[in-house]
Amino acid sequence: MKQEVYLLPRADFSWFCLGVCGTAFLLKLMFGLQGSHSFLLTLSLFLFFLYTFLPKTLPPKIDRKVFLSLLASILFLLFANLHSGPRVKKVHPLFRSYLESQIKQSPLSIFESRIVMGFVTGSTKEIPGSFKDLSKESGILHLFAASGLHLGIFIGSLQYFGNLCFRKRKWISILISLGVGFLYLFALDFPVSFLRAYLFVFLSLTASLFFRKIGPADLLVISSAYIAFFLFYDFLSIGFLLSFGAVFGIFFLKPSLDQILLPQSKSLIKENLHLTIACSLCSFPVLVYYFRSFSFGGIWINFLLVPLAGILLPTIYFTIFLQSLVPEFLLDQLSSWIWIPASFELSLFLKIFHLLGNLGRGYKTWANVPFEFCFISVFLSFVLFLYPKISFRQSPFLKNPLYLLPILFLSISYFFPVPDLPFLQIKRRKGNLSIRQGDHLYLFGNCYNKKWSEPNPGLPPPQKISFESESCLTHIFSLIRKHNITDVYWYGIKNPMEWISKFQLPIKPIKTEILGANMNPLYSIIRFDGNPKEVERFLKQMKLADRSRSNPHWKGILLLDFPPWKKKEAKEWIQYQKLLGISTAWKMILVEETFEIPLLDHIQNPNLL
């Protein structure tokens, strides 16, 4: 069968949906501008009436498609749900309680139970944090997110058993699959990638009932238009771009790769390899742009694990369903036997995953967005897409280099040198502050939010950590375990010796200094939160940290990070600096939205202030 390589849709209704997608795209770009909706609506009405009354110069087919696109633009701007905000997607309570009760009755361990919950619910919140980090760096986190892979396997399994039961009435199997699939979608609260997959399946199976075929471009456009019309907030979201980008690779890049290498072969290895390469290449620019990271080892890890997930997931679905049919008085006797296949496949999956993840995750991060790599990956995708249209494509001088281009591009991206460490990196939130100086990470204040204190993408992990709040211990233990950090310093007030020695932790208590006093021979950065109980101790340690007399080039920075109800007192500290006994060598800065700029300017260019 000839592969579909048309980038534009073919059906008239698809062109109507293309008008919706185009208008939604423009509205997304201009949504922050005042009057953008009114401007687009006026422009669409003007173009619609202008096109209606002008003499027709286009062929009838094209004329009808343009007319439908303009009409769709107007209807979208008038009736679409444009003010939908972010939704916290939650698994339906009944579905969650059903899963928890079934898994609780299984012989699985707590860890395996959480992994099964993550598989079935498609929620990364269900899996342990360390396993989640390993999955992210290995590039298989999508296996634990509600993606098209889950729904495809789920409905594919239903279709297989339905076709066995209704061989002569396959329409019954299709209706059952779509109905149960919708219930699954509803139970997971309509995640965007799951919804995209369901729309694909719904359109394809419905078309097959009427002995019709729907092209890939039509599927992409219609499902995108549906999401834009009813869930405008999710349109062009990260999940949307990753899901549709991967499907674009499957529809348009994989056929090109199949025609380049052994076009007559249909081996499973070749199919899975080209599927993985196509999805990785199309998801590369989205991951690199938004997360500044990419798992190069995830390409070969997905190549091996996705087929295993295709076997494991149906087994888990069938096991849970089968166990729910067993009477309660027989559960204790039969549950362990029912879970034998799923338990064996799960343990095999986890062992292979840990083995592959430890061998080579190839996880690469960038300090800044490498726009050149994003552009090259997009350009390479379109080159591969256009390959079937080239008349002399059978030439070995074109086929071989073109097939090697994705491998060459990914290799260069991985081995591209990392930029040098910045002079100083600062992250702030109200109540806390993190400063990264070289390989040393300073954590000021509390650590109730983990993300603000994590190392920036593109930089190696810190080798030293200094902190002052006990709330940072959980995060620091995670960094110690993950990066084998041995130099950790605690500048807390309480006596920590007892519990540090009890647990044999690599934490060295510092009682004679204040955090940030010895950050650098040329400057000190100290934060104070206005605690009245600590004023006397704080002022004494500031005097000890003052090195302006011994080193004339030394600079002192005092960051006043008072709670909102003490903001005026922070300003009074600046006003009465001398009365408080603070040397004029200290520059006092209020922790405001842009305090990083005066802080860096004072360290690097003190005469500018």
Coordinates of C-alpha atoms in Angstrom, one line a residue:
M1 CA 0.0 0.0 0.0
K2 CA 1.3 3.4 -0.9
Q3 CA 2.3 5.5 2.1
E4 CA 0.5 8.8 2.8
V5 CA 3.0 11.6 2.7
Y6 CA 0.7 14.6 2.2
L7 CA 1.3 17.2 4.8
L8 CA -2.0 19.0 4.2
P9 CA -5.4 17.4 4.8
R10 CA -7.5 16.1 2.0
A11 CA -11.1 16.1 3.3
D12 CA -13.2 19.3 3.3
F13 CA -14.1 18.9 7.0
S14 CA -10.3 18.7 7.7
W15 CA -9.9 22.1 6.1
F16 CA -12.6 23.4 8.3
C17 CA -10.6 22.1 11.3
L18 CA -7.4 23.5 9.8
G19 CA -9.0 27.0 9.9
V20 CA -9.7 26.4 13.6
C21 CA -6.1 25.3 14.3
G22 CA -4.7 28.3 12.4
T23 CA -6.8 30.8 14.3
A24 CA -6.1 29.1 17.6
F25 CA -2.3 29.3 16.8
L26 CA -2.5 33.0 16.1
L27 CA -4.6 33.6 19.2
K28 CA -2.1 31.7 21.3
L29 CA 0.7 34.0 20.0
M30 CA -1.3 37.1 20.7
F31 CA -3.3 36.1 23.7
G32 CA -1.3 38.3 26.0
L33 CA -2.0 41.4 23.9
Q34 CA -5.0 43.5 24.7
G35 CA -7.7 43.3 22.0
S36 CA -6.1 40.4 20.2
H37 CA -9.4 38.5 20.1
S38 CA -11.4 41.4 18.7
F39 CA -8.6 42.1 16.2
L40 CA -8.6 38.5 14.9
L41 CA -12.5 38.4 14.8
T42 CA -12.6 41.6 12.8
L43 CA -9.9 40.4 10.4
S44 CA -11.7 37.0 9.9
L45 CA -15.0 38.7 9.2
F46 CA -13.4 41.1 6.8
L47 CA -11.6 38.3 4.9
F48 CA -14.7 36.2 4.9
F49 CA -17.0 38.8 3.3
L50 CA -14.2 40.0 1.0
Y51 CA -13.7 36.4 -0.2
T52 CA -17.5 35.8 -0.5
F53 CA -18.2 38.8 -2.8
L54 CA -15.0 38.9 -4.8
P55 CA -15.0 37.1 -8.2
K56 CA -14.0 33.4 -7.9
T57 CA -10.6 32.8 -9.5
L58 CA -9.6 29.5 -7.7
P59 CA -10.7 26.0 -8.8
P60 CA -14.0 24.9 -7.1
K61 CA -12.3 22.4 -4.8
I62 CA -9.7 24.9 -3.4
D63 CA -12.4 27.6 -3.3
R64 CA -14.6 25.4 -1.0
K65 CA -11.7 24.6 1.3
V66 CA -10.7 28.3 1.7
F67 CA -14.3 29.2 2.3
L68 CA -14.6 26.5 5.1
S69 CA -11.3 27.6 6.7
L70 CA -12.5 31.3 7.0
L71 CA -15.9 30.2 8.3
A72 CA -14.2 28.0 10.9
S73 CA -12.1 30.9 12.0
I74 CA -15.2 33.0 12.7
L75 CA -17.0 30.2 14.5
F76 CA -14.0 29.4 16.6
L77 CA -13.6 33.0 17.8
L78 CA -17.3 33.2 18.6
F79 CA -18.1 29.9 20.3
A80 CA -14.9 28.2 21.4
N81 CA -14.1 27.8 25.1
L82 CA -11.2 30.3 25.0
H83 CA -11.1 31.2 28.7
S84 CA -10.5 27.7 30.1
G85 CA -7.7 27.8 32.6
P86 CA -5.3 25.2 33.9
R87 CA -6.9 22.1 35.4
V88 CA -5.5 19.9 38.1
K89 CA -6.2 16.5 36.5
K90 CA -7.1 13.9 39.0
V91 CA -8.0 10.3 38.6
H92 CA -11.7 9.7 39.3
P93 CA -12.1 8.7 43.0
L94 CA -14.2 5.6 42.1
F95 CA -11.6 4.4 39.6
R96 CA -8.7 5.1 42.1
S97 CA -10.5 3.2 44.9
Y98 CA -11.2 0.3 42.6
L99 CA -7.5 0.1 41.6
E100 CA -6.2 0.5 45.1
S101 CA -8.5 -2.3 46.4
Q102 CA -7.4 -4.6 43.6
I103 CA -3.7 -3.9 44.0
K104 CA -3.9 -4.1 47.8
Q105 CA -5.2 -7.7 47.4
S106 CA -2.3 -8.6 45.1
P107 CA 1.0 -10.2 46.3
L108 CA 3.0 -7.2 44.9
S109 CA 5.4 -5.2 47.1
I110 CA 4.8 -1.6 48.0
F111 CA 7.2 -0.4 45.4
E112 CA 5.8 -2.7 42.7
S113 CA 2.2 -1.6 43.6
R114 CA 3.2 2.1 43.1
I115 CA 4.7 1.2 39.7
V116 CA 1.5 -0.6 38.7
M117 CA -0.6 2.4 39.8
G118 CA 1.7 4.6 37.7
F119 CA 1.2 2.3 34.7
V120 CA -2.5 2.1 34.9
T121 CA -3.4 5.7 35.9
G122 CA -0.7 7.2 33.7
S123 CA 0.4 9.5 36.6
T124 CA 4.0 10.1 37.4
K125 CA 2.9 11.2 40.9
E126 CA 2.3 7.6 41.7
I127 CA 5.8 6.4 41.3
P128 CA 8.7 7.0 43.8
G129 CA 10.8 10.1 43.4
S130 CA 14.1 8.3 42.8
F131 CA 12.5 6.0 40.3
K132 CA 10.9 9.0 38.6
D133 CA 14.3 10.8 38.3
L134 CA 15.9 7.6 36.8
S135 CA 13.0 7.3 34.3
K136 CA 13.3 10.9 33.3
E137 CA 17.0 10.6 32.7
S138 CA 16.5 7.3 30.8
G139 CA 13.9 8.8 28.5
I140 CA 11.0 6.4 29.4
L141 CA 9.0 8.7 31.7
H142 CA 6.3 8.7 29.0
L143 CA 5.6 5.1 30.0
F144 CA 4.3 6.3 33.3
A145 CA 2.3 9.2 31.9
A146 CA -1.2 9.1 30.3
S147 CA 0.0 8.8 26.7
G148 CA -1.2 7.4 23.4
L149 CA 0.8 4.3 24.1
H150 CA -1.4 3.4 27.0
L151 CA -4.7 4.0 25.1
G152 CA -3.4 2.2 22.0
I153 CA -2.4 -0.9 24.0
F154 CA -5.7 -0.8 26.0
I155 CA -8.0 -0.4 23.0
G156 CA -5.8 -2.8 20.9
S157 CA -6.3 -5.4 23.6
L158 CA -10.0 -4.9 23.6
Q159 CA -10.2 -5.1 19.9
Y160 CA -8.2 -8.4 19.9
F161 CA -10.6 -10.1 22.3
G162 CA -13.6 -8.4 20.8
N163 CA -12.8 -9.7 17.3
L164 CA -12.4 -13.2 18.7
C165 CA -15.8 -13.0 20.3
F166 CA -17.6 -11.2 17.4
R167 CA -15.9 -12.5 14.3
K168 CA -18.9 -11.9 12.0
R169 CA -20.0 -8.7 13.7
K170 CA -16.9 -6.7 14.2
W171 CA -18.9 -3.5 14.6
I172 CA -19.9 -4.7 18.1
S173 CA -16.2 -5.1 19.0
I174 CA -15.5 -1.5 17.7
L175 CA -18.4 0.0 19.7
I176 CA -17.3 -1.8 22.9
S177 CA -13.7 -0.7 22.4
L178 CA -14.7 2.9 21.9
G179 CA -17.1 2.9 24.8
V180 CA -14.7 1.3 27.3
G181 CA -11.9 3.5 26.0
F182 CA -14.0 6.6 26.6
L183 CA -14.7 5.4 30.2
Y184 CA -10.9 5.0 30.7
L185 CA -10.4 8.5 29.3
F186 CA -13.0 9.9 31.6
A187 CA -11.6 8.1 34.6
L188 CA -8.2 9.8 34.0
D189 CA -9.8 13.2 33.6
F190 CA -9.0 13.8 29.9
P191 CA -5.2 14.3 29.7
V192 CA -4.3 15.9 26.4
S193 CA -2.1 13.1 25.0
F194 CA -4.7 10.5 26.0
L195 CA -7.5 12.5 24.4
R196 CA -5.4 12.9 21.2
A197 CA -5.0 9.1 21.1
Y198 CA -8.7 8.5 21.7
L199 CA -9.7 10.9 18.9
F200 CA -7.3 9.1 16.6
V201 CA -8.8 5.7 17.5
F202 CA -12.4 7.0 17.3
L203 CA -11.9 8.6 13.9
S204 CA -10.1 5.6 12.5
L205 CA -12.5 2.9 13.8
T206 CA -15.6 5.0 12.9
A207 CA -14.3 5.4 9.4
S208 CA -13.7 1.7 9.1
L209 CA -17.3 1.0 10.0
F210 CA -18.3 2.9 6.8
F211 CA -15.4 1.3 4.7
R212 CA -13.5 4.5 4.6
K213 CA -9.9 5.5 5.3
I214 CA -8.8 8.7 7.0
G215 CA -5.3 10.1 6.2
P216 CA -2.7 10.9 8.9
A217 CA -2.8 14.7 8.1
D218 CA -6.6 14.6 8.6
L219 CA -6.3 12.8 11.9
L220 CA -3.8 15.4 13.2
V221 CA -5.8 18.4 12.1
I222 CA -9.2 17.2 13.3
S223 CA -7.9 16.1 16.8
S224 CA -5.9 19.3 17.1
A225 CA -9.0 21.4 16.3
Y226 CA -11.1 19.5 18.8
I227 CA -8.6 20.3 21.6
A228 CA -8.3 23.9 20.5
F229 CA -12.1 24.4 20.5
F230 CA -13.0 22.7 23.8
L231 CA -9.7 22.7 25.7
F232 CA -8.0 25.9 24.5
Y233 CA -5.6 26.1 27.4
D234 CA -4.1 22.7 26.5
F235 CA -3.6 23.6 22.9
L236 CA 0.1 24.0 22.1
S237 CA 1.0 23.0 25.7
I238 CA 4.1 20.9 26.4
G239 CA 2.1 17.7 26.5
F240 CA 0.3 18.6 23.3
L241 CA 3.5 19.4 21.5
L242 CA 5.3 16.2 22.7
S243 CA 2.3 14.0 21.8
F244 CA 1.6 15.4 18.4
G245 CA 5.3 15.7 17.6
A246 CA 5.8 12.0 18.3
V247 CA 2.8 11.1 16.2
F248 CA 4.0 13.4 13.4
G249 CA 7.3 11.4 13.4
I250 CA 5.4 8.1 13.2
F251 CA 3.1 9.3 10.4
F252 CA 5.6 11.2 8.2
L253 CA 9.2 10.3 9.1
K254 CA 8.9 6.6 9.8
P255 CA 7.7 5.8 6.2
S256 CA 10.7 7.7 4.8
L257 CA 13.1 5.7 7.0
D258 CA 11.3 2.5 6.0
Q259 CA 11.9 3.3 2.3
I260 CA 15.5 4.1 2.8
L261 CA 16.6 1.0 4.7
L262 CA 15.5 -2.4 3.3
P263 CA 12.2 -1.2 1.9
Q264 CA 10.9 -4.7 1.3
S265 CA 11.6 -5.9 4.8
K266 CA 9.0 -5.7 7.6
S267 CA 10.9 -7.1 10.5
L268 CA 10.0 -6.2 14.0
I269 CA 13.5 -4.9 14.8
K270 CA 13.4 -2.5 11.9
E271 CA 9.9 -1.3 12.7
N272 CA 10.7 -0.6 16.3
L273 CA 14.1 1.0 15.5
H274 CA 12.5 3.4 12.9
L275 CA 9.6 4.2 15.3
T276 CA 12.0 5.1 18.1
I277 CA 14.2 7.3 15.8
A278 CA 11.3 9.1 14.4
C279 CA 9.7 9.8 17.7
S280 CA 13.0 10.9 19.3
L281 CA 13.9 13.3 16.4
C282 CA 10.5 15.0 16.5
S283 CA 10.3 15.3 20.3
F284 CA 13.9 16.6 20.5
P285 CA 13.2 20.3 19.8
V286 CA 10.4 20.4 22.3
L287 CA 12.4 18.7 25.1
V288 CA 15.5 20.8 24.5
Y289 CA 13.6 24.1 24.2
Y290 CA 11.4 23.7 27.3
F291 CA 13.6 21.5 29.6
R292 CA 17.1 22.1 28.1
S293 CA 17.7 18.4 28.4
F294 CA 17.5 15.2 26.4
S295 CA 18.1 11.5 27.1
F296 CA 20.2 10.2 24.2
G297 CA 20.4 6.8 25.8
G298 CA 16.6 6.8 25.9
I299 CA 16.6 6.1 22.2
W300 CA 18.0 2.6 22.6
I301 CA 16.3 2.1 26.0
N302 CA 12.9 2.8 24.4
F303 CA 13.9 0.5 21.6
L304 CA 14.1 -2.4 24.1
L305 CA 11.6 -1.4 26.7
V306 CA 8.6 -0.2 24.7
P307 CA 7.9 -3.7 23.3
L308 CA 8.1 -5.1 26.8
A309 CA 5.6 -2.4 28.0
G310 CA 3.4 -3.5 25.1
I311 CA 3.3 -7.0 26.7
L312 CA 3.2 -5.9 30.4
L313 CA 0.4 -3.4 30.2
P314 CA -2.2 -5.8 28.7
T315 CA -1.2 -8.4 31.2
I316 CA -1.8 -5.9 34.1
Y317 CA -5.1 -4.8 32.7
F318 CA -6.3 -8.4 32.2
T319 CA -5.0 -9.4 35.7
I320 CA -6.9 -6.6 37.5
F321 CA -10.1 -7.4 35.5
L322 CA -9.8 -11.1 36.2
Q323 CA -9.2 -10.6 39.9
S324 CA -12.2 -8.3 40.2
L325 CA -14.4 -11.2 39.0
V326 CA -13.2 -13.6 41.7
P327 CA -15.5 -13.9 44.7
E328 CA -14.1 -12.5 47.9
F329 CA -14.0 -15.8 49.7
L330 CA -11.7 -17.2 47.0
L331 CA -9.4 -14.1 46.7
D332 CA -6.8 -15.2 49.3
Q333 CA -6.4 -18.6 47.6
L334 CA -6.4 -17.4 43.9
S335 CA -4.9 -13.9 44.0
S336 CA -1.3 -15.0 44.2
W337 CA -1.9 -17.3 41.2
I338 CA -3.7 -14.7 39.2
W339 CA -0.8 -12.2 39.5
I340 CA 2.0 -14.7 38.6
P341 CA 2.3 -13.6 34.9
A342 CA 2.0 -9.8 35.7
S343 CA 4.4 -10.1 38.6
F344 CA 7.0 -12.0 36.5
E345 CA 6.8 -9.5 33.6
L346 CA 6.9 -6.5 35.9
S347 CA 10.0 -7.8 37.7
L348 CA 11.7 -8.6 34.4
F349 CA 10.8 -5.1 33.1
L350 CA 12.2 -3.4 36.2
K351 CA 15.4 -5.5 36.1
I352 CA 16.1 -4.7 32.5
F353 CA 15.2 -1.1 33.0
H354 CA 17.7 -0.7 35.9
L355 CA 20.3 -2.6 33.9
L356 CA 19.9 -0.4 30.8
G357 CA 19.6 2.8 32.9
N358 CA 22.8 2.2 34.8
L359 CA 24.7 1.2 31.6
G360 CA 24.1 4.4 29.7
R361 CA 21.3 6.9 30.1
G362 CA 23.1 9.5 28.0
Y363 CA 21.3 12.3 29.8
K364 CA 22.5 15.7 28.6
T365 CA 21.5 19.1 29.8
W366 CA 22.3 22.6 28.5
A367 CA 22.7 25.8 30.6
N368 CA 21.0 27.7 27.8
V369 CA 18.6 26.7 25.1
P370 CA 20.6 25.5 22.1
F371 CA 18.5 27.1 19.4
E372 CA 20.8 25.8 16.7
F373 CA 20.1 22.2 17.6
C374 CA 16.3 22.9 17.7
F375 CA 16.5 24.4 14.2
I376 CA 18.6 21.6 12.8
S377 CA 16.3 18.9 14.2
V378 CA 13.2 20.6 12.7
F379 CA 15.0 21.0 9.4
L380 CA 16.1 17.4 9.4
S381 CA 12.6 16.2 10.1
F382 CA 11.3 18.1 7.0
V383 CA 14.1 16.7 4.9
L384 CA 13.2 13.2 5.8
F385 CA 9.5 14.0 5.3
L386 CA 10.2 15.2 1.7
Y387 CA 12.3 12.2 0.8
P388 CA 9.5 10.1 -0.8
K389 CA 8.7 13.1 -3.1
I390 CA 12.3 13.2 -4.5
S391 CA 12.4 11.5 -8.0
F392 CA 16.0 10.3 -7.7
R393 CA 15.6 9.0 -4.1
Q394 CA 16.8 5.5 -5.0
S395 CA 20.4 6.8 -5.6
P396 CA 22.8 5.3 -3.0
F397 CA 24.5 8.7 -2.9
L398 CA 21.3 10.2 -1.4
K399 CA 19.9 7.3 0.6
N400 CA 22.9 6.3 2.8
P401 CA 23.9 9.9 3.9
L402 CA 20.2 10.7 4.5
Y403 CA 19.8 7.7 6.7
L404 CA 22.9 8.5 8.7
L405 CA 22.0 12.2 9.2
P406 CA 19.8 11.6 12.3
I407 CA 22.5 9.5 13.9
L408 CA 25.2 12.1 13.1
F409 CA 23.0 14.9 14.4
L410 CA 22.3 13.2 17.7
S411 CA 25.9 12.2 18.2
I412 CA 27.1 15.8 17.6
S413 CA 24.4 17.1 19.9
Y414 CA 25.5 14.8 22.7
F415 CA 29.3 15.4 22.4
F416 CA 29.0 19.2 21.9
P417 CA 31.1 20.8 24.6
V418 CA 29.4 22.2 27.6
P419 CA 29.9 26.0 28.3
D420 CA 32.0 27.0 31.3
L421 CA 30.4 27.6 34.6
P422 CA 28.9 31.0 35.1
F423 CA 30.5 33.3 37.7
L424 CA 27.5 33.3 40.0
Q425 CA 24.0 31.9 39.8
I426 CA 21.2 33.1 41.9
K427 CA 17.7 31.7 42.5
R428 CA 15.3 33.4 44.9
R429 CA 11.9 32.9 46.4
K430 CA 10.4 34.7 49.3
G431 CA 11.9 33.1 52.4
N432 CA 14.8 31.3 50.6
L433 CA 17.7 31.9 48.3
S434 CA 20.2 29.6 46.6
I435 CA 23.5 30.8 45.2
R436 CA 25.7 28.6 43.1
Q437 CA 29.3 29.6 43.0
G438 CA 31.4 27.2 40.9
D439 CA 30.9 23.8 42.3
H440 CA 29.6 25.1 45.7
L441 CA 25.8 25.4 46.4
Y442 CA 24.6 27.7 49.2
L443 CA 21.1 27.3 50.4
F444 CA 19.8 30.2 52.5
G445 CA 16.5 29.9 54.3
N446 CA 14.0 27.1 54.1
C447 CA 13.8 24.4 51.4
Y448 CA 10.0 23.7 51.4
N449 CA 10.0 23.9 47.6
K450 CA 12.5 21.5 46.1
K451 CA 12.7 22.9 42.6
W452 CA 14.3 26.3 43.5
S453 CA 17.4 24.6 45.0
E454 CA 17.9 22.0 42.2
P455 CA 21.0 22.5 40.0
N456 CA 20.3 24.3 36.8
P457 CA 20.1 22.2 33.6
G458 CA 23.4 22.2 31.7
L459 CA 25.6 22.4 34.8
P460 CA 27.3 19.6 36.6
P461 CA 26.0 18.8 40.0
P462 CA 27.6 20.6 43.0
Q463 CA 30.5 19.1 44.9
K464 CA 29.9 21.1 48.0
I465 CA 26.7 22.2 49.8
S466 CA 26.2 24.7 52.6
F467 CA 22.8 25.2 54.3
E468 CA 21.2 26.6 57.4
S469 CA 17.7 25.1 57.7
E470 CA 16.7 21.6 58.8
S471 CA 14.0 21.7 56.1
C472 CA 16.7 21.2 53.5
L473 CA 17.8 17.8 54.8
T474 CA 15.5 15.7 52.7
H475 CA 16.6 17.4 49.5
I476 CA 20.3 17.3 50.5
F477 CA 20.1 13.6 51.3
S478 CA 18.7 13.1 47.8
L479 CA 21.6 15.0 46.3
I480 CA 24.2 13.2 48.4
R481 CA 22.8 9.8 47.3
K482 CA 22.5 10.8 43.7
H483 CA 25.8 12.6 43.1
N484 CA 28.0 11.1 45.9
I485 CA 28.6 14.5 47.6
T486 CA 30.8 14.3 50.6
D487 CA 31.3 17.9 51.5
V488 CA 28.1 19.2 53.2
Y489 CA 28.2 22.0 55.8
W490 CA 25.4 22.9 58.2
Y491 CA 25.3 26.4 59.7
G492 CA 22.3 25.7 61.9
I493 CA 21.7 27.1 65.4
K494 CA 20.7 23.9 67.2
N495 CA 23.3 21.3 68.3
P496 CA 23.4 18.7 65.5
M497 CA 26.2 16.5 66.7
E498 CA 24.0 13.8 68.3
W499 CA 21.9 12.9 65.3
I500 CA 24.7 13.4 62.7
S501 CA 26.9 11.0 64.5
K502 CA 24.0 8.6 65.1
F503 CA 23.3 8.3 61.4
Q504 CA 26.9 8.7 60.2
L505 CA 26.0 11.4 57.8
P506 CA 28.6 13.4 55.8
I507 CA 27.4 16.7 57.3
K508 CA 29.9 18.9 59.1
P509 CA 28.4 21.5 61.5
I510 CA 29.8 25.0 61.5
K511 CA 29.0 26.9 64.7
T512 CA 31.6 29.8 64.5
E513 CA 30.5 31.4 61.3
I514 CA 27.3 32.6 59.5
L515 CA 26.4 31.1 56.2
G516 CA 27.9 33.1 53.3
A517 CA 30.6 34.8 55.4
N518 CA 33.5 32.9 53.7
M519 CA 31.9 32.5 50.3
N520 CA 34.9 34.0 48.6
P521 CA 38.0 35.9 49.7
L522 CA 36.8 38.9 47.8
Y523 CA 33.2 39.1 49.0
S524 CA 30.7 37.7 51.5
I525 CA 26.9 37.3 50.9
I526 CA 24.8 37.0 54.1
R527 CA 21.0 36.7 54.3
F528 CA 19.0 37.9 57.3
D529 CA 15.2 37.3 57.8
G530 CA 14.6 39.8 60.7
N531 CA 14.2 37.2 63.4
P532 CA 14.5 39.4 66.6
K533 CA 15.8 36.4 68.6
E534 CA 18.9 36.2 66.3
V535 CA 19.8 39.9 66.1
E536 CA 22.5 39.8 68.7
R537 CA 24.1 36.7 67.4
F538 CA 23.8 37.9 63.8
L539 CA 25.5 41.3 64.5
K540 CA 28.4 39.6 66.3
Q541 CA 29.0 37.2 63.4
M542 CA 28.8 40.0 60.9
K543 CA 31.6 41.8 62.7
L544 CA 33.6 38.6 62.5
A545 CA 32.9 38.3 58.8
D546 CA 33.9 41.9 58.1
R547 CA 37.3 41.8 56.3
S548 CA 37.3 45.3 54.8
R549 CA 40.2 46.4 57.0
S550 CA 42.4 43.4 56.1
N551 CA 41.5 43.4 52.4
P552 CA 40.5 46.7 50.8
H553 CA 39.1 44.8 47.8
W554 CA 36.6 42.8 49.9
K555 CA 32.9 43.5 49.5
G556 CA 30.1 42.6 51.8
I557 CA 26.5 42.0 50.8
L558 CA 23.7 41.9 53.3
L559 CA 20.4 40.6 51.9
L560 CA 17.4 41.7 54.0
D561 CA 14.7 39.0 53.3
F562 CA 12.1 40.0 55.9
P563 CA 8.5 38.7 55.9
P564 CA 6.0 41.0 54.2
W565 CA 4.7 42.3 57.6
K566 CA 8.3 43.4 58.5
K567 CA 9.2 45.1 55.2
K568 CA 9.3 48.6 56.7
E569 CA 11.8 47.3 59.4
A570 CA 14.1 46.1 56.6
K571 CA 14.2 49.6 55.1
E572 CA 14.9 50.9 58.6
W573 CA 18.0 48.7 58.8
I574 CA 19.4 50.5 55.7
Q575 CA 18.5 53.8 57.3
Y576 CA 20.1 53.1 60.6
Q577 CA 23.0 51.0 59.5
K578 CA 25.6 52.8 61.5
L579 CA 23.4 52.8 64.6
L580 CA 23.1 49.0 64.4
G581 CA 26.9 48.8 64.3
I582 CA 27.1 47.5 60.8
S583 CA 30.2 48.7 58.9
T584 CA 29.7 50.8 55.8
A585 CA 31.7 48.2 53.9
W586 CA 28.4 46.2 53.8
K587 CA 26.0 47.0 51.0
M588 CA 22.4 46.3 52.2
I589 CA 20.0 45.1 49.5
L590 CA 16.3 44.4 50.0
V591 CA 15.2 41.1 48.5
E592 CA 12.8 42.4 45.8
E593 CA 11.9 41.1 42.4
T594 CA 15.1 42.3 40.7
F595 CA 17.6 42.2 43.6
E596 CA 19.9 39.9 41.7
I597 CA 20.9 42.7 39.3
P598 CA 22.2 45.2 42.0
L599 CA 23.8 42.2 43.9
L600 CA 25.8 41.2 40.8
D601 CA 26.5 44.8 39.9
H602 CA 27.9 45.5 43.3
I603 CA 30.2 42.5 43.2
Q604 CA 31.5 43.1 39.7
N605 CA 31.0 46.8 39.3
P606 CA 30.8 48.5 42.7
N607 CA 31.2 52.0 41.4
L608 CA 28.0 51.8 39.3
L609 CA 25.8 52.0 42.5

